[in-house]
Amino acid sequence: MNLLEGKKVAETIKEELKLKVDKIKNTSHRTPHLKAVLVGNNGASLTYVNNKITACKKVGIRSTLTQFESDITENSLLEEIKKINEDNDIDGYIVQLPLPKHIDEQKVINEISPQKDVDGFHPSNFGKMALGMPTFIPATPLGIIELLDRYKIDTSSKQCVVLGRSHIVGRPISILMSQKGKNSTVTVAHSKTTNLQELTKQADIIISALGIPEFIKDDMVKEGVVVIDVGITRVTDKTKLKGYSLKGDVDFEAVSKKASYITPVPGGVGPMTIVMLLYNTIRAWELNQKSNA
Amino acid sequence: MNLLEGKKVAETIKEELKLKVDKIKNTSHRTPHLKAVLVGNNGASLTYVNNKITACKKVGIRSTLTQFESDITENSLLEEIKKINEDNDIDGYIVQLPLPKHIDEQKVINEISPQKDVDGFHPSNFGKMALGMPTFIPATPLGIIELLDRYKIDTSSKQCVVLGRSHIVGRPISILMSQKGKNSTVTVAHSKTTNLQELTKQADIIISALGIPEFIKDDMVKEGVVVIDVGITRVTDKTKLKGYSLKGDVDFEAVSKKASYITPVPGGVGPMTIVMLLYNTIRAWELNQKSNA
């Protein structure tokens, strides 16, 4: 069994991106700038945003956080989004989800300028991704592709089973794995799938984004399978100081004995996601330079 | 075996659409208007366009054809597209593909106003489709969904294998079948898929869009399978006056003996495609009314 060490790979990519940012700083008067927009005080959201900001600092990307009260109206938020779109000093930005219930998330996403949409959630970017055109690809699927590439895992003609059909992970990774380039034969399983074990047992590659801790057991996979575990759930654990431990969708101890490659949780897909956001931000800087040239 | 008679269903839908158009004519001073843009004199393209225009007439939709010489420059064509976008009297339009080689098709598609893009090929419409948002859905996949609905075929939790990953059929139908609503467990097979027979033999529903005549034989399918045959290829046939007959991807005679439902070729998916273009055109008229209100 080989670990797919996302954390290590992410560190390597960060070094590469830092070199790129250093070069930009030497030749341009403007350093790439990522803004994070946060509405309310959700603890998990704040942690995610802070992780992203810390990562930015490490590679030399400027980052700013704009926080709004949880009772901001939808209209006011949309107005703020428009201002960010027009601010040439912001190359890319993310609106941390989830938003409070009185705000229509899709309406907000639709308002983000596609040129600054480093999360790749805007329909026109999502469409370009699905059509194989150059665009911002959502960070988690992009991180998975990058991880497979760095470990030189052959995906062509392989049976790939994706668990989950979310807009953020399942749907985009299923499309990317199926496109020219990766060339896997992809099956998307979801809550209405009834023969899951049959599917996963046939799979050469399993990409799981369910959010159900230790759902995939060793009797569900075949010898030599490649396992990408996107799930990360807090499970009560009194032996830990924090009172919980983080669990993936996969029963790591058992499944790792049969897998040829497997991502750990934490330290697998998570760090790759953050670093791909940085990658997208530098890309957004390049687009911004061009459109202001 | 039951035939999925696309031709018959399409006639029924045309009658429904005609009633809708009649109602529009009684209440509005503007009848829905579809424009077809054709570059060059490709015989097959001209036939397709003419079929669409004839269908428009049947339901009372106005249709116009704008033809350009095959040597029109890309820039001139893009300028013409812009004019059509701005013409409030045109509700929806299609640019018949393929375009001559010196013109970048994607560039032209990107220029079509998403509000008038009744083919559903623009990235922002394609993205909305993939994200499950209301939009123009490409006519062939939309026709397949409608055909399954009209025959009340249960797709939830079924194994669906899609053959082909084109932007026009394979990719969008695989997404639609997998989304909430249809809820199938979908596998996309393509030219790099090596275990095709294994896949098709497990399938409850096969949707084939390969364009390889009579590729799918009876030993590739299971008893009771639902077969949607999107392929339509001219095969030399000296017993016919025209010198050819039209063949689907499926060996109809053999496979129909095992299938529970199967589309004939011709008379299956083809007529559904045309009628869904009319459906999209009426939808475009509604959008146009709203945006000019």
Coordinates of C-alpha atoms in Angstrom, one line a residue:
Chain A
M1 CA 0.0 0.0 0.0
N2 CA 1.2 3.5 -0.9
L3 CA -0.1 6.6 0.8
L4 CA -1.2 9.4 -1.4
E5 CA 0.3 12.1 0.7
G6 CA -1.7 15.1 -0.2
K7 CA -0.1 17.1 2.6
K8 CA 3.4 16.5 1.3
V9 CA 2.4 17.1 -2.3
A10 CA 0.6 20.3 -1.3
E11 CA 3.8 21.5 0.4
T12 CA 5.8 20.9 -2.9
I13 CA 3.2 22.8 -4.9
K14 CA 3.2 25.6 -2.4
E15 CA 7.0 26.0 -3.0
E16 CA 6.4 26.0 -6.7
L17 CA 3.7 28.6 -6.4
K18 CA 5.9 30.7 -4.1
L19 CA 8.6 30.8 -6.8
K20 CA 5.9 31.9 -9.2
V21 CA 4.7 34.7 -6.9
D22 CA 8.2 35.8 -6.2
K23 CA 8.8 36.2 -9.9
I24 CA 5.5 38.2 -10.2
K25 CA 6.6 40.5 -7.4
N26 CA 9.9 41.1 -9.2
T27 CA 8.3 42.0 -12.5
S28 CA 4.9 43.5 -11.6
H29 CA 3.8 46.2 -9.2
R30 CA 0.8 44.2 -8.1
T31 CA 0.9 41.0 -6.1
P32 CA -1.9 38.5 -6.6
H33 CA -4.8 39.2 -4.1
L34 CA -7.4 36.8 -2.9
K35 CA -10.4 38.0 -1.0
A36 CA -12.6 35.8 1.3
V37 CA -16.1 36.9 2.0
L38 CA -17.7 35.5 5.1
V39 CA -21.2 36.1 6.3
G40 CA -21.9 35.5 10.0
N41 CA -19.8 33.7 12.6
N42 CA -20.1 30.0 11.7
G43 CA -17.1 28.4 13.5
A44 CA -16.3 25.8 10.9
S45 CA -16.5 28.5 8.1
L46 CA -14.1 30.7 10.0
T47 CA -11.7 27.9 10.4
Y48 CA -11.8 27.1 6.7
V49 CA -11.3 30.8 5.7
N50 CA -8.4 31.1 8.2
N51 CA -6.7 28.1 6.7
K52 CA -7.0 29.6 3.3
I53 CA -5.6 32.9 4.4
T54 CA -2.7 31.2 6.2
A55 CA -1.9 29.3 3.0
C56 CA -2.0 32.5 1.0
K57 CA 0.6 34.1 3.3
K58 CA 2.9 31.1 2.9
V59 CA 3.2 31.6 -0.9
G60 CA 3.2 35.4 -0.7
I61 CA -0.4 35.9 -2.0
R62 CA -2.1 38.9 -0.5
S63 CA -5.3 37.9 1.2
T64 CA -8.1 39.9 2.8
L65 CA -11.2 38.9 4.7
T66 CA -14.4 40.8 4.5
Q67 CA -17.0 39.8 7.1
F68 CA -20.6 40.7 7.1
E69 CA -23.2 40.3 9.9
S70 CA -25.4 37.2 9.6
D71 CA -28.4 39.5 9.1
I72 CA -27.1 41.3 6.0
T73 CA -29.9 41.4 3.5
E74 CA -29.5 39.5 0.2
N75 CA -29.7 42.7 -1.7
S76 CA -26.9 44.4 0.3
L77 CA -24.7 41.3 -0.1
L78 CA -25.3 41.4 -3.9
E79 CA -24.4 45.0 -3.9
E80 CA -21.1 44.2 -2.0
I81 CA -20.4 41.5 -4.5
K82 CA -20.8 43.9 -7.4
K83 CA -18.3 46.3 -5.7
I84 CA -15.8 43.4 -5.4
N85 CA -16.3 42.5 -9.1
E86 CA -15.4 46.1 -10.0
D87 CA -12.4 46.4 -7.7
N88 CA -9.4 45.9 -10.0
D89 CA -7.1 45.3 -7.0
I90 CA -8.9 42.0 -6.2
D91 CA -7.9 39.2 -8.6
G92 CA -10.1 36.5 -7.2
Y93 CA -12.5 35.9 -4.4
I94 CA -14.5 33.3 -2.7
V95 CA -17.8 33.5 -0.9
Q96 CA -17.6 31.0 1.9
L97 CA -20.6 28.7 2.0
P98 CA -23.0 28.0 3.5
L99 CA -24.7 31.4 3.6
P100 CA -27.5 32.2 6.1
K101 CA -30.9 30.7 5.1
H102 CA -32.5 34.0 4.1
I103 CA -29.9 34.4 1.3
D104 CA -30.2 32.5 -2.0
E105 CA -26.7 31.0 -2.5
Q106 CA -27.2 30.4 -6.2
K107 CA -28.2 34.0 -6.7
V108 CA -25.0 35.2 -5.0
I109 CA -22.8 32.7 -7.0
N110 CA -24.4 33.9 -10.2
E111 CA -23.4 37.5 -9.4
I112 CA -19.7 36.6 -8.9
S113 CA -17.7 37.8 -11.9
P114 CA -16.6 34.6 -13.8
Q115 CA -13.1 36.1 -14.2
K116 CA -12.7 36.3 -10.4
D117 CA -14.6 33.1 -9.5
V118 CA -11.6 31.1 -8.1
D119 CA -14.0 28.5 -6.6
G120 CA -15.2 27.7 -10.1
F121 CA -18.9 27.6 -8.9
H122 CA -20.3 30.1 -11.4
P123 CA -22.5 28.3 -14.1
S124 CA -20.4 29.7 -16.9
N125 CA -17.2 28.3 -15.4
F126 CA -18.9 25.1 -14.5
G127 CA -20.1 24.8 -18.1
K128 CA -16.7 25.4 -19.5
M129 CA -15.3 22.7 -17.2
A130 CA -18.0 20.3 -18.3
L131 CA -17.2 21.2 -22.0
G132 CA -13.5 20.7 -21.5
M133 CA -12.6 24.4 -22.0
P134 CA -10.0 26.3 -20.0
T135 CA -11.5 27.8 -16.9
F136 CA -11.4 27.8 -13.1
I137 CA -12.0 24.2 -11.9
P138 CA -13.4 23.8 -8.3
A139 CA -10.5 23.3 -6.0
T140 CA -11.3 19.8 -4.6
P141 CA -11.7 18.0 -7.9
L142 CA -8.7 19.9 -9.3
G143 CA -6.7 18.8 -6.3
I144 CA -7.7 15.2 -6.8
I145 CA -6.6 15.3 -10.5
E146 CA -3.3 16.9 -9.5
L147 CA -2.7 14.3 -6.8
L148 CA -3.3 11.5 -9.3
D149 CA -1.0 13.2 -11.7
R150 CA 1.8 13.7 -9.2
Y151 CA 1.7 10.0 -8.3
K152 CA 1.6 9.1 -12.0
I153 CA -1.5 6.9 -11.5
D154 CA -2.8 5.6 -14.8
T155 CA -6.5 6.3 -15.0
S156 CA -7.1 5.6 -18.7
S157 CA -9.6 2.8 -19.4
K158 CA -9.9 2.3 -15.6
Q159 CA -13.3 1.7 -13.9
C160 CA -13.8 4.7 -11.6
V161 CA -16.7 4.9 -9.2
V162 CA -17.5 8.3 -7.7
L163 CA -19.7 8.3 -4.6
G164 CA -21.8 11.4 -4.4
R165 CA -23.2 13.8 -6.9
S166 CA -22.6 17.2 -5.3
H167 CA -21.9 20.3 -7.3
I168 CA -18.7 20.8 -5.4
V169 CA -17.1 17.4 -5.7
G170 CA -19.0 14.4 -7.1
R171 CA -20.4 15.9 -10.3
P172 CA -17.2 17.8 -11.4
I173 CA -14.7 15.0 -10.5
S174 CA -16.9 12.5 -12.4
I175 CA -16.8 14.7 -15.5
L176 CA -13.1 15.4 -15.2
M177 CA -12.2 11.7 -14.8
S178 CA -14.4 10.8 -17.8
Q179 CA -12.9 13.4 -20.2
K180 CA -10.1 13.0 -22.6
G181 CA -7.0 13.2 -20.6
K182 CA -8.1 11.0 -17.7
N183 CA -10.2 8.7 -19.9
S184 CA -11.6 6.6 -17.0
T185 CA -15.0 4.8 -17.4
V186 CA -16.9 6.6 -14.6
T187 CA -19.9 5.6 -12.7
V188 CA -21.6 8.1 -10.4
A189 CA -23.3 6.5 -7.3
H190 CA -25.6 8.4 -5.0
S191 CA -28.3 8.1 -2.3
K192 CA -30.6 6.3 -4.8
T193 CA -28.0 3.7 -5.9
T194 CA -29.0 0.3 -4.7
N195 CA -26.1 -2.0 -5.8
L196 CA -23.3 0.1 -4.3
Q197 CA -21.1 -2.8 -3.1
E198 CA -21.3 -4.5 -6.5
L199 CA -20.1 -1.3 -8.1
T200 CA -17.3 -0.5 -5.6
K201 CA -16.0 -4.1 -5.8
Q202 CA -15.5 -3.7 -9.5
A203 CA -13.8 -0.3 -9.3
D204 CA -10.1 0.3 -10.0
I205 CA -10.5 3.8 -8.6
I206 CA -12.9 4.9 -5.9
I207 CA -13.5 8.6 -5.2
S208 CA -15.7 9.0 -2.2
A209 CA -17.4 12.3 -1.2
L210 CA -20.3 11.1 1.0
G211 CA -19.4 12.5 4.4
I212 CA -20.4 9.3 6.1
P213 CA -17.5 8.2 8.4
E214 CA -15.9 4.8 7.7
F215 CA -18.7 3.8 5.3
I216 CA -16.5 2.0 2.9
K217 CA -15.3 -1.3 4.4
D218 CA -12.7 -3.8 3.1
D219 CA -15.4 -6.2 1.8
M220 CA -16.6 -3.4 -0.6
V221 CA -13.3 -3.0 -2.5
K222 CA -11.1 -5.2 -4.6
E223 CA -7.4 -5.9 -4.2
G224 CA -5.2 -3.2 -5.7
V225 CA -7.9 -0.4 -5.7
V226 CA -6.9 3.2 -5.7
V227 CA -8.9 5.1 -3.0
I228 CA -9.4 8.9 -2.9
D229 CA -11.3 9.8 0.3
V230 CA -12.8 13.2 0.2
G231 CA -15.0 12.8 3.3
I232 CA -14.0 14.4 6.5
T233 CA -16.3 14.2 9.5
R234 CA -15.9 15.0 13.2
V235 CA -16.5 11.9 15.3
T236 CA -16.7 12.1 19.1
D237 CA -13.5 10.7 20.5
K238 CA -12.9 11.1 24.2
T239 CA -9.3 9.9 23.9
K240 CA -8.5 13.2 22.1
L241 CA -8.0 16.6 23.7
K242 CA -10.4 18.2 21.3
G243 CA -13.0 15.6 22.1
Y244 CA -13.3 14.4 18.5
S245 CA -11.2 12.9 15.7
L246 CA -11.6 13.3 12.0
K247 CA -12.8 10.4 10.0
G248 CA -13.0 9.9 6.2
D249 CA -15.6 7.9 4.3
V250 CA -13.3 5.0 4.2
D251 CA -12.4 2.5 7.0
F252 CA -8.7 3.3 6.5
E253 CA -7.2 0.6 8.6
A254 CA -9.0 -2.2 6.9
V255 CA -9.2 -0.9 3.3
S256 CA -5.6 0.3 3.2
K257 CA -4.6 -3.4 3.5
K258 CA -6.1 -4.1 0.0
A259 CA -5.5 -0.7 -1.7
S260 CA -2.5 0.0 -3.9
Y261 CA -2.9 3.7 -3.2
I262 CA -5.0 5.5 -0.6
T263 CA -5.3 9.0 0.7
P264 CA -5.2 9.4 4.5
V265 CA -7.7 11.6 6.4
P266 CA -6.7 14.1 7.4
G267 CA -3.6 14.9 5.2
G268 CA -5.0 13.7 1.9
V269 CA -7.4 15.6 -0.3
G270 CA -7.9 18.5 2.2
P271 CA -4.5 20.1 1.8
M272 CA -4.7 19.7 -2.0
T273 CA -8.0 21.6 -2.0
I274 CA -6.4 24.6 -0.3
V275 CA -3.3 24.7 -2.5
M276 CA -5.5 24.5 -5.7
L277 CA -7.3 27.6 -4.5
L278 CA -4.0 29.4 -4.5
Y279 CA -3.2 28.0 -8.0
N280 CA -6.6 29.4 -9.2
T281 CA -5.8 32.8 -7.6
I282 CA -2.6 33.1 -9.5
R283 CA -4.5 32.2 -12.6
A284 CA -7.0 34.9 -11.8
W285 CA -4.1 37.4 -11.4
E286 CA -3.0 36.5 -14.9
L287 CA -6.4 37.0 -16.3
N288 CA -6.7 40.3 -14.5
Q289 CA -3.4 41.5 -15.8
K290 CA -4.5 40.7 -19.4
S291 CA -7.9 42.4 -19.1
N292 CA -6.3 45.5 -17.7
A293 CA -3.4 45.5 -20.2
Chain B
M1 CA -41.1 -5.7 -26.5
N2 CA -42.6 -2.2 -26.6
L3 CA -41.6 0.4 -29.2
L4 CA -40.7 3.8 -27.9
E5 CA -42.4 5.6 -30.7
G6 CA -40.7 8.9 -30.8
K7 CA -42.4 9.9 -34.0
K8 CA -45.8 9.4 -32.5
V9 CA -45.0 11.1 -29.2
A10 CA -43.4 14.0 -31.2
E11 CA -46.7 14.5 -33.1
T12 CA -48.6 14.6 -29.8
I13 CA -46.2 17.2 -28.4
K14 CA -46.4 19.2 -31.6
E15 CA -50.2 19.4 -31.2
E16 CA -49.7 20.6 -27.6
L17 CA -47.2 23.2 -28.7
K18 CA -49.5 24.3 -31.5
L19 CA -52.3 25.0 -29.0
K20 CA -49.8 27.0 -26.9
V21 CA -48.7 29.0 -30.0
D22 CA -52.3 29.6 -31.0
K23 CA -53.0 31.0 -27.5
I24 CA -49.9 33.2 -27.8
K25 CA -51.1 34.5 -31.2
N26 CA -54.5 35.4 -29.6
T27 CA -52.9 37.3 -26.7
S28 CA -49.7 38.8 -28.1
H29 CA -48.8 40.8 -31.2
R30 CA -45.6 38.7 -31.6
T31 CA -45.5 35.1 -32.7
P32 CA -42.4 33.1 -31.5
H33 CA -39.6 33.4 -34.0
L34 CA -36.8 30.9 -34.6
K35 CA -33.8 31.7 -36.8
A36 CA -31.5 29.1 -38.3
V37 CA -28.0 30.3 -39.3
L38 CA -26.4 28.2 -41.9
V39 CA -22.8 28.7 -43.3
G40 CA -22.0 27.0 -46.6
N41 CA -24.0 24.4 -48.5
N42 CA -23.4 21.2 -46.7
G43 CA -26.2 18.9 -47.9
A44 CA -26.9 17.1 -44.6
S45 CA -26.9 20.5 -42.7
L46 CA -29.4 21.9 -45.2
T47 CA -31.6 18.9 -44.7
Y48 CA -31.5 19.2 -40.9
V49 CA -32.3 22.9 -41.1
N50 CA -35.2 22.3 -43.5
N51 CA -36.6 19.7 -41.2
K52 CA -36.5 22.2 -38.3
I53 CA -38.2 24.9 -40.4
T54 CA -40.9 22.5 -41.6
A55 CA -41.6 21.5 -38.0
C56 CA -41.8 25.2 -37.0
K57 CA -44.5 25.8 -39.6
K58 CA -46.5 22.9 -38.3
V59 CA -46.9 24.4 -34.9
G60 CA -47.2 28.0 -36.1
I61 CA -43.7 29.2 -35.0
R62 CA -42.2 31.7 -37.4
S63 CA -38.9 30.6 -38.8
T64 CA -36.3 32.3 -41.0
L65 CA -33.1 31.0 -42.5
T66 CA -30.0 33.1 -42.8
Q67 CA -27.4 31.6 -45.1
F68 CA -23.8 32.8 -45.4
E69 CA -21.2 31.8 -48.0
S70 CA -18.8 29.1 -46.8
D71 CA -15.9 31.6 -47.1
I72 CA -17.4 34.1 -44.6
T73 CA -14.7 35.2 -42.2
E74 CA -14.9 34.3 -38.5
N75 CA -15.1 38.0 -37.6
S76 CA -17.9 38.7 -40.0
L77 CA -19.9 35.8 -38.7
L78 CA -19.3 37.0 -35.1
E79 CA -20.6 40.4 -36.1
E80 CA -23.7 38.8 -37.7
I81 CA -24.2 36.8 -34.4
K82 CA -24.1 40.1 -32.5
K83 CA -26.8 41.6 -34.7
I84 CA -29.0 38.6 -34.2
N85 CA -28.5 38.9 -30.4
E86 CA -29.7 42.5 -30.5
D87 CA -32.7 41.8 -32.8
N88 CA -35.7 41.8 -30.4
D89 CA -37.8 40.1 -33.1
I90 CA -35.7 36.9 -32.9
D91 CA -36.6 34.9 -29.8
G92 CA -34.2 32.0 -30.3
Y93 CA -31.7 30.8 -32.9
I94 CA -29.4 28.0 -33.8
V95 CA -26.1 28.0 -35.7
Q96 CA -26.1 24.8 -37.6
L97 CA -22.9 22.8 -37.0
P98 CA -20.4 21.9 -38.3
L99 CA -19.0 25.2 -39.4
P100 CA -16.2 25.5 -42.0
K101 CA -12.8 24.7 -40.7
H102 CA -11.5 28.2 -40.7
I103 CA -14.1 29.2 -38.1
D104 CA -13.7 28.4 -34.4
E105 CA -17.0 26.8 -33.5
Q106 CA -16.6 27.3 -29.8
K107 CA -15.9 31.0 -30.3
V108 CA -19.2 31.4 -32.3
I109 CA -21.2 29.4 -29.6
N110 CA -19.7 31.6 -26.9
E111 CA -21.0 34.7 -28.7
I112 CA -24.6 33.5 -28.9
S113 CA -26.8 35.3 -26.3
P114 CA -27.6 32.6 -23.6
Q115 CA -31.2 33.9 -23.6
K116 CA -31.5 33.0 -27.3
D117 CA -29.4 29.8 -27.2
V118 CA -32.2 27.3 -27.9
D119 CA -29.6 24.6 -28.6
G120 CA -28.3 24.9 -25.1
F121 CA -24.7 24.8 -26.2
H122 CA -23.5 28.0 -24.6
P123 CA -21.2 27.3 -21.6
S124 CA -23.4 29.2 -19.2
N125 CA -26.5 27.2 -20.2
F126 CA -24.5 24.0 -20.2
G127 CA -23.3 24.9 -16.7
K128 CA -26.8 25.6 -15.5
M129 CA -28.0 22.3 -16.9
A130 CA -25.1 20.5 -15.1
L131 CA -26.0 22.3 -11.9
G132 CA -29.7 21.5 -12.1
M133 CA -30.8 25.1 -12.7
P134 CA -33.6 26.0 -15.1
T135 CA -32.1 26.6 -18.6
F136 CA -32.2 25.6 -22.2
I137 CA -31.3 21.9 -22.3
P138 CA -29.8 20.5 -25.6
A139 CA -32.7 19.1 -27.7
T140 CA -31.5 15.5 -28.1
P141 CA -31.0 14.8 -24.3
L142 CA -34.2 16.7 -23.5
G143 CA -36.0 14.6 -26.1
I144 CA -34.8 11.4 -24.5
I145 CA -35.9 12.5 -21.0
E146 CA -39.3 13.5 -22.4
L147 CA -39.7 10.2 -24.2
L148 CA -38.9 8.2 -21.0
D149 CA -41.4 10.4 -19.1
R150 CA -44.2 10.0 -21.7
Y151 CA -43.8 6.2 -21.5
K152 CA -43.6 6.4 -17.7
I153 CA -40.4 4.4 -17.6
D154 CA -39.0 4.2 -14.1
T155 CA -35.4 5.3 -14.0
S156 CA -34.8 5.7 -10.3
S157 CA -32.0 3.4 -8.9
K158 CA -31.6 1.8 -12.4
Q159 CA -28.2 1.1 -13.9
C160 CA -27.9 3.3 -16.9
V161 CA -25.0 3.0 -19.4
V162 CA -24.4 5.9 -21.7
L163 CA -22.3 5.1 -24.8
G164 CA -20.4 8.2 -25.9
R165 CA -19.3 11.4 -24.2
S166 CA -20.0 14.1 -26.7
H167 CA -21.1 17.6 -25.6
I168 CA -24.3 17.3 -27.6
V169 CA -25.6 14.0 -26.4
G170 CA -23.5 11.7 -24.2
R171 CA -22.3 14.2 -21.6
P172 CA -25.5 16.0 -21.0
I173 CA -27.8 12.9 -21.0
S174 CA -25.4 11.2 -18.5
I175 CA -25.7 14.2 -16.2
L176 CA -29.5 14.5 -16.6
M177 CA -30.1 10.8 -15.9
S178 CA -27.9 11.0 -12.8
Q179 CA -29.6 14.0 -11.3
K180 CA -32.4 14.2 -8.8
G181 CA -35.5 13.5 -10.7
K182 CA -34.2 10.7 -12.9
N183 CA -31.9 9.2 -10.2
S184 CA -30.3 6.5 -12.3
T185 CA -26.8 5.2 -11.5
V186 CA -25.0 6.3 -14.6
T187 CA -21.9 5.0 -16.2
V188 CA -20.4 6.8 -19.2
A189 CA -18.5 4.5 -21.7
H190 CA -16.4 5.9 -24.5
S191 CA -13.6 5.0 -26.9
K192 CA -11.2 4.2 -24.1
T193 CA -13.6 1.9 -22.3
T194 CA -12.3 -1.7 -22.5
N195 CA -15.0 -3.7 -20.7
L196 CA -18.0 -2.5 -22.7
Q197 CA -19.9 -5.7 -23.0
E198 CA -19.6 -6.3 -19.3
L199 CA -21.1 -2.9 -18.7
T200 CA -23.9 -3.1 -21.2
K201 CA -24.9 -6.6 -20.0
Q202 CA -25.5 -5.2 -16.5
A203 CA -27.4 -2.2 -17.7
D204 CA -31.2 -1.7 -17.1
I205 CA -31.1 1.3 -19.5
I206 CA -28.7 1.7 -22.5
I207 CA -28.4 5.1 -24.2
S208 CA -26.2 4.8 -27.2
A209 CA -24.8 7.8 -29.1
L210 CA -21.8 6.3 -30.9
G211 CA -22.7 6.6 -34.6
I212 CA -21.5 3.0 -35.3
P213 CA -24.2 1.1 -37.2
E214 CA -25.5 -2.0 -35.5
F215 CA -22.7 -2.0 -33.0
I216 CA -24.8 -3.3 -30.1
K217 CA -25.7 -7.0 -30.5
D218 CA -28.1 -9.1 -28.5
D219 CA -25.3 -10.8 -26.6
M220 CA -24.3 -7.4 -25.1
V221 CA -27.7 -6.7 -23.4
K222 CA -29.7 -8.4 -20.7
E223 CA -33.3 -9.5 -20.9
G224 CA -35.7 -6.6 -20.3
V225 CA -33.3 -3.8 -21.0
V226 CA -34.6 -0.4 -22.1
V227 CA -32.7 0.8 -25.2
I228 CA -32.5 4.4 -26.5
D229 CA -30.7 4.5 -29.8
V230 CA -29.4 7.9 -30.7
G231 CA -27.2 6.8 -33.5
I232 CA -28.3 7.3 -37.1
T233 CA -25.9 6.4 -39.9
R234 CA -26.3 6.1 -43.6
V235 CA -25.4 2.6 -44.7
T236 CA -25.2 1.7 -48.4
D237 CA -28.3 -0.3 -49.4
K238 CA -28.9 -1.1 -53.1
T239 CA -32.4 -2.4 -52.4
K240 CA -33.4 1.2 -51.6
L241 CA -34.2 3.9 -54.1
K242 CA -31.9 6.4 -52.3
G243 CA -29.1 3.8 -52.3
Y244 CA -28.8 3.8 -48.5
S245 CA -30.8 2.9 -45.4
L246 CA -30.5 4.5 -42.0
K247 CA -29.1 2.4 -39.2
G248 CA -28.9 3.0 -35.5
D249 CA -26.1 1.9 -33.1
V250 CA -28.3 -1.1 -32.2
D251 CA -28.9 -4.3 -34.1
F252 CA -32.6 -3.7 -33.8
E253 CA -33.9 -7.0 -35.0
A254 CA -31.8 -9.1 -32.6
V255 CA -31.8 -6.7 -29.6
S256 CA -35.5 -5.9 -29.8
K257 CA -36.2 -9.5 -28.9
K258 CA -34.7 -9.1 -25.5
A259 CA -35.6 -5.4 -24.8
S260 CA -38.6 -4.3 -22.8
Y261 CA -38.6 -1.0 -24.6
I262 CA -36.6 0.1 -27.6
T263 CA -36.5 3.1 -29.9
P264 CA -36.7 2.4 -33.7
V265 CA -34.3 4.1 -36.1
P266 CA -35.5 6.2 -37.8
G267 CA -38.6 7.4 -35.9
G268 CA -37.3 7.2 -32.4
V269 CA -35.0 9.9 -30.9
G270 CA -34.7 12.0 -34.1
P271 CA -38.3 13.4 -34.2
M272 CA -38.1 14.1 -30.4
T273 CA -35.0 16.2 -31.0
I274 CA -36.7 18.4 -33.5
V275 CA -39.8 18.9 -31.3
M276 CA -37.8 19.8 -28.2
L277 CA -36.1 22.6 -30.3
L278 CA -39.6 23.9 -30.8
Y279 CA -40.3 23.6 -27.1
N280 CA -37.1 25.6 -26.4
T281 CA -38.1 28.2 -28.9
I282 CA -41.4 28.9 -27.1
R283 CA -39.5 29.1 -23.9
A284 CA -37.1 31.6 -25.5
W285 CA -40.2 33.7 -26.6
E286 CA -41.4 33.7 -23.0
L287 CA -37.9 34.9 -21.8
N288 CA -37.9 37.5 -24.5
Q289 CA -41.4 38.8 -23.5
K290 CA -40.2 39.1 -19.9
S291 CA -37.0 40.9 -20.7
N292 CA -38.8 43.4 -22.9
A293 CA -41.7 43.9 -20.5

